[in-house]
Amino acid sequence: MKIHFQKMHGTLNDFVVFHDLEGEIHMSADQVKWVCDRRAGVGADGIIAVRPSEKADFFMDYINSDGSLAEMCGNGIRCLAKYAFDKGLTTKTSLPVETRAGVKVVELLKGPDGTIEKVRVDMGPPIFDPGLIPVNLEGIASPILDHPVDVDGETFKAAILSMGNPHCVIVVDGDAEHLSKKFGPQIEKHPLFPAKTNVEFIQVSGPNSLVMRVWERGSGETLSCGTGACAAAVAASLKGLVQSKATVSLKGGDLEIVWKGLENDVIMTGPAQNAFTGVINI
């Protein structure tokens, strides 16, 4: 089977994107791994299939590069929205998209030349209930802001929450990138997290700015993570480290996050860009 795809990225978090509105394309975990392999395949952090939805305009079927399903991807949903608009699958500039974490509303923002330059996403409210994150901490008060996580002889104080997928956010003064690479794989699979977790090491660089490095569940080190940036901004805000609007700087670029406190939705704005088109044989 031939699949015509668009290679896309959101702040260098990259995806192989295609649409399958007839439900004809099915890929095994091994096929996903092959497509995402940066030497043997196309190379990507994950695959996004634009599928039909009974609840929204489209369903985002997102699969990590290791073949595992993901509930939500903040950078990915921006790319999906741009893809759907550019391919003529919709003429809307505001559209609901169903994900495994519920329906998210995205707003396409045009640049001076009329093309889609950025996408704003209503990510919904952060989830603090331990059972829904999920995290093995029954009976603990939420939000969880400074829970000790022990790995390899080190103890980190972590904020634990969900943005539709689990996140472990750790504020550090040192080299966030080094810590992410060294401890991210162990924290991802820590017994605290029954469904594994994404791991964010963040540094506060100002009242409205954070630097973040991320180890993603199912993908490893990535250059950006949209849900992770949202989780980082929420955690830092709850700790009183940043204000309600913050720029999260990642290796792949910046994301703008707005969160006005408990009971409010998190709003994320960032770029969605095309890299190239191609055809793969499955």
C-alpha atoms as one frame of an Amber mdcrd trajectory, in Angstrom:
protein
   0.000   0.000   0.000   1.263   3.444  -0.936   0.798   6.239   1.569   1.178
   9.842   0.416   2.435  11.825   3.390   3.514  15.265   4.512   6.559  15.546
   6.759   5.815  18.313   9.285   7.130  19.717  12.519   6.075  21.957  15.369
   9.193  23.547  16.909  11.177  20.629  15.413   9.001  17.962  17.051   8.485
  16.119  13.768   5.782  13.895  12.332   4.761  11.886   9.305   1.213  13.102
   8.586  -1.371  11.598   6.224  -5.150  11.416   5.983  -7.254   8.286   5.948
 -10.871   9.409   5.983 -12.059   6.072   4.554 -10.373   3.962   7.235  -8.291
   1.982   4.767  -4.782   2.426   6.191  -3.658   0.325   9.122  -0.056   0.201
  10.291   1.477  -2.262  12.721   3.805  -1.145  15.512   6.764  -2.509  13.528
   5.735  -0.534  10.458   5.454   2.637  12.544   8.922   2.019  13.987  10.317
   1.578  10.472   8.713   4.753   9.117   9.958   6.776  12.115  13.488   5.346
  11.962  15.841   8.198  11.048  18.189   5.924   9.108  16.013   3.209   7.587
  12.773   5.157   7.168  11.465   8.702   6.824  12.404   9.728  10.356   9.972
  11.218  12.864   9.000  11.431  16.523   5.635   9.955  15.620   2.944   9.337
  13.016  -0.313  11.274  12.722  -3.226   9.842  10.762  -6.102  12.265  10.138
  -9.189  10.099  10.553 -12.964  10.749  10.662 -14.678  11.555  13.950 -18.263
  11.383  15.166 -17.535  14.000  17.836 -15.480  16.573  15.939 -14.249  17.514
  12.477 -11.356  15.067  12.613  -9.756  12.471  14.870  -6.013  12.657  15.535
  -4.665   9.117  15.558  -1.222   9.712  17.036   1.348   6.921  17.368   4.745
   7.327  19.035   7.911   6.312  17.226   8.111   3.118  19.297   4.688   2.029
  18.012   2.749   2.884  21.180  -0.446   4.942  21.135  -0.475   8.414  22.681
  -3.472  10.201  24.140  -2.457  13.679  23.050   0.293  15.611  21.299   0.324
  19.402  21.475   2.775  19.974  18.636   1.092  17.241  16.616  -2.410  18.682
  16.795  -1.126  22.008  15.445   0.419  20.181  12.491  -2.767  18.205  11.908
  -4.837  21.386  11.756  -2.505  23.027   9.236  -2.373  19.828   7.193  -6.176
  19.559   7.041  -6.487  23.188   5.933  -3.659  23.052   3.384  -4.994  19.813
   1.866  -8.481  21.240   1.492 -10.004  18.834   4.000 -11.559  21.869   5.711
 -12.025  25.554   5.025 -12.488  26.371   8.704  -9.898  28.363  10.623 -11.416
  27.239  13.927 -12.139  23.554  14.235 -12.640  20.869  16.883 -10.293  17.888
  16.742 -10.946  14.681  18.645  -7.991  13.078  20.432  -7.692  10.179  22.855
  -7.667  12.875  25.542 -10.941  14.420  24.368 -11.919  17.118  21.871  -9.577
  20.100  21.522 -10.443  23.306  19.664  -7.723  24.699  17.406  -7.536  28.118
  15.771  -5.503  28.566  12.610  -3.620  31.884  12.478  -2.632  33.218   9.058
   0.577  35.090   8.359   1.006  38.177   6.127   1.049  35.992   2.987  -2.247
  34.292   3.862  -0.738  30.934   4.733  -1.135  29.249   8.114   1.774  30.434
  10.230   0.764  29.523  13.767  -1.931  27.512  15.499  -3.559  28.247  18.843
  -4.921  25.295  20.799  -7.295  25.185  23.741  -5.677  22.282  25.557  -8.356
  22.056  28.242  -7.669  22.257  31.973  -4.715  20.472  33.585  -5.566  17.291
  35.466  -4.320  16.935  39.034  -6.270  13.885  40.268  -3.658  11.136  40.898
  -5.960   8.427  39.582  -6.518  10.264  36.315  -2.915  11.300  35.660  -2.238
   8.355  36.426   0.291   8.160  39.269   0.517   5.629  42.082  -0.128   8.096
  44.907  -3.529   7.245  46.345  -4.869   9.607  48.977  -2.272  12.328  48.403
  -3.439  15.936  48.239  -3.430  17.582  44.837  -2.017  19.417  43.020   1.197
  17.444  43.460   4.025  19.973  43.352   7.063  18.632  45.201   6.844  14.863
  45.385  10.205  13.095  45.774  11.228  10.897  42.842  14.262   8.708  43.522
  16.389   7.542  40.589  19.971   6.302  40.449  20.874   7.715  43.856  19.345
  11.129  43.124  16.134  12.586  44.545  14.167  15.107  42.512  11.165  17.111
  43.675   8.544  16.738  40.963   5.252  18.339  40.011   3.019  15.596  38.624
   0.012  16.328  36.443  -1.680  15.454  33.181  -2.388  17.440  30.039  -4.287
  14.489  28.607  -1.071  12.503  29.043   1.099  12.190  32.185   3.916  14.619
  32.989   6.631  14.789  35.615   7.977  18.361  35.808  11.225  19.041  37.678
  12.623  22.530  38.317  16.426  22.623  38.287  19.238  25.153  38.466  21.747
  23.036  36.540  22.035  21.673  33.007  18.489  20.657  32.100  19.582  18.949
  28.878  22.152  16.743  30.612  19.683  15.814  33.348  16.968  15.003  30.817
  19.191  12.630  28.883  20.619  10.994  32.012  17.518  10.591  34.149  14.654
  10.886  31.679  14.676   7.214  30.627  14.544   6.036  34.251  11.853   8.471
  35.363   9.740   7.624  32.298   9.479   4.032  33.532   9.512   4.753  37.281
   7.103   2.584  39.349   5.220   5.755  40.307   3.826   5.920  36.773   1.706
   2.915  35.748   1.311   4.239  32.184   4.869   5.679  32.099   5.339   9.452
  31.915   6.791  12.339  29.977   9.625  14.053  31.844  10.382  17.790  31.754
  13.412  19.438  33.330  12.877  23.209  33.461  14.866  26.289  34.393  13.217
  29.611  35.253  14.764  32.351  33.114  12.388  35.190  34.030   8.914  35.999
  35.371   7.451  35.118  31.982   9.954  32.620  30.619  11.125  29.045  31.062
  13.783  26.877  29.453  12.710  23.252  29.071  14.290  20.002  27.984  12.143
  16.930  27.587  12.247  13.153  27.544   9.030  11.951  25.926   7.258   8.748
  26.783   7.533   6.436  23.780   9.824   8.712  21.765  12.838   9.499  23.969
  14.584  12.854  23.743  12.718  15.239  21.446  13.405  18.836  20.504   9.998
  19.978  21.708   6.839  18.773  23.453   3.647  20.823  23.375   1.836  19.116
  26.228   5.101  19.184  28.166   5.416  22.947  27.698   1.861  23.329  28.995
   2.595  21.118  32.001   5.812  23.041  32.706   4.050  26.419  32.617   1.252
  25.149  34.870   3.688  23.677  37.401   5.863  26.798  37.436   2.800  29.024
  37.842   1.507  26.986  40.773   4.926  27.283  42.386   4.836  31.055  41.925
   7.806  31.022  39.552   6.121  32.504  36.466   3.073  34.588  35.702  -0.056
  33.531  33.812   1.571  33.985  30.404   4.927  32.356  29.788   7.240  31.643
  26.882   8.657  28.123  27.065  11.953  27.865  25.169  12.804  24.424  23.825
  15.632  23.215  21.606  13.275  23.436  18.629  11.824  26.878  19.327   9.424
  28.769  21.556   5.840  28.056  22.593   3.517  30.618  24.177   1.471  29.275
  27.069  -1.352  31.076  28.861  -2.956  29.654  32.018  -4.961  31.830  34.387
  -5.115  29.406  37.273  -7.219  26.551  38.616 -10.403  25.689  36.698  -9.054
  27.460  33.596  -8.010  25.924  30.288  -4.412  26.034  29.095  -3.947  27.886
  25.797  -0.919  27.031  23.668   0.244  28.938  20.575   3.062  27.852  18.308
   4.166  27.233  14.730   3.282  24.348  12.419   5.537  23.900   9.418   5.873
  21.701   6.352   9.202  20.012   5.615   8.554  17.885   2.526   6.099  15.511
   0.875   6.687  11.911  -0.100   5.319   8.431  -0.676   6.022   5.354   1.412
   5.230   1.736   0.555   3.839  -0.316   3.422
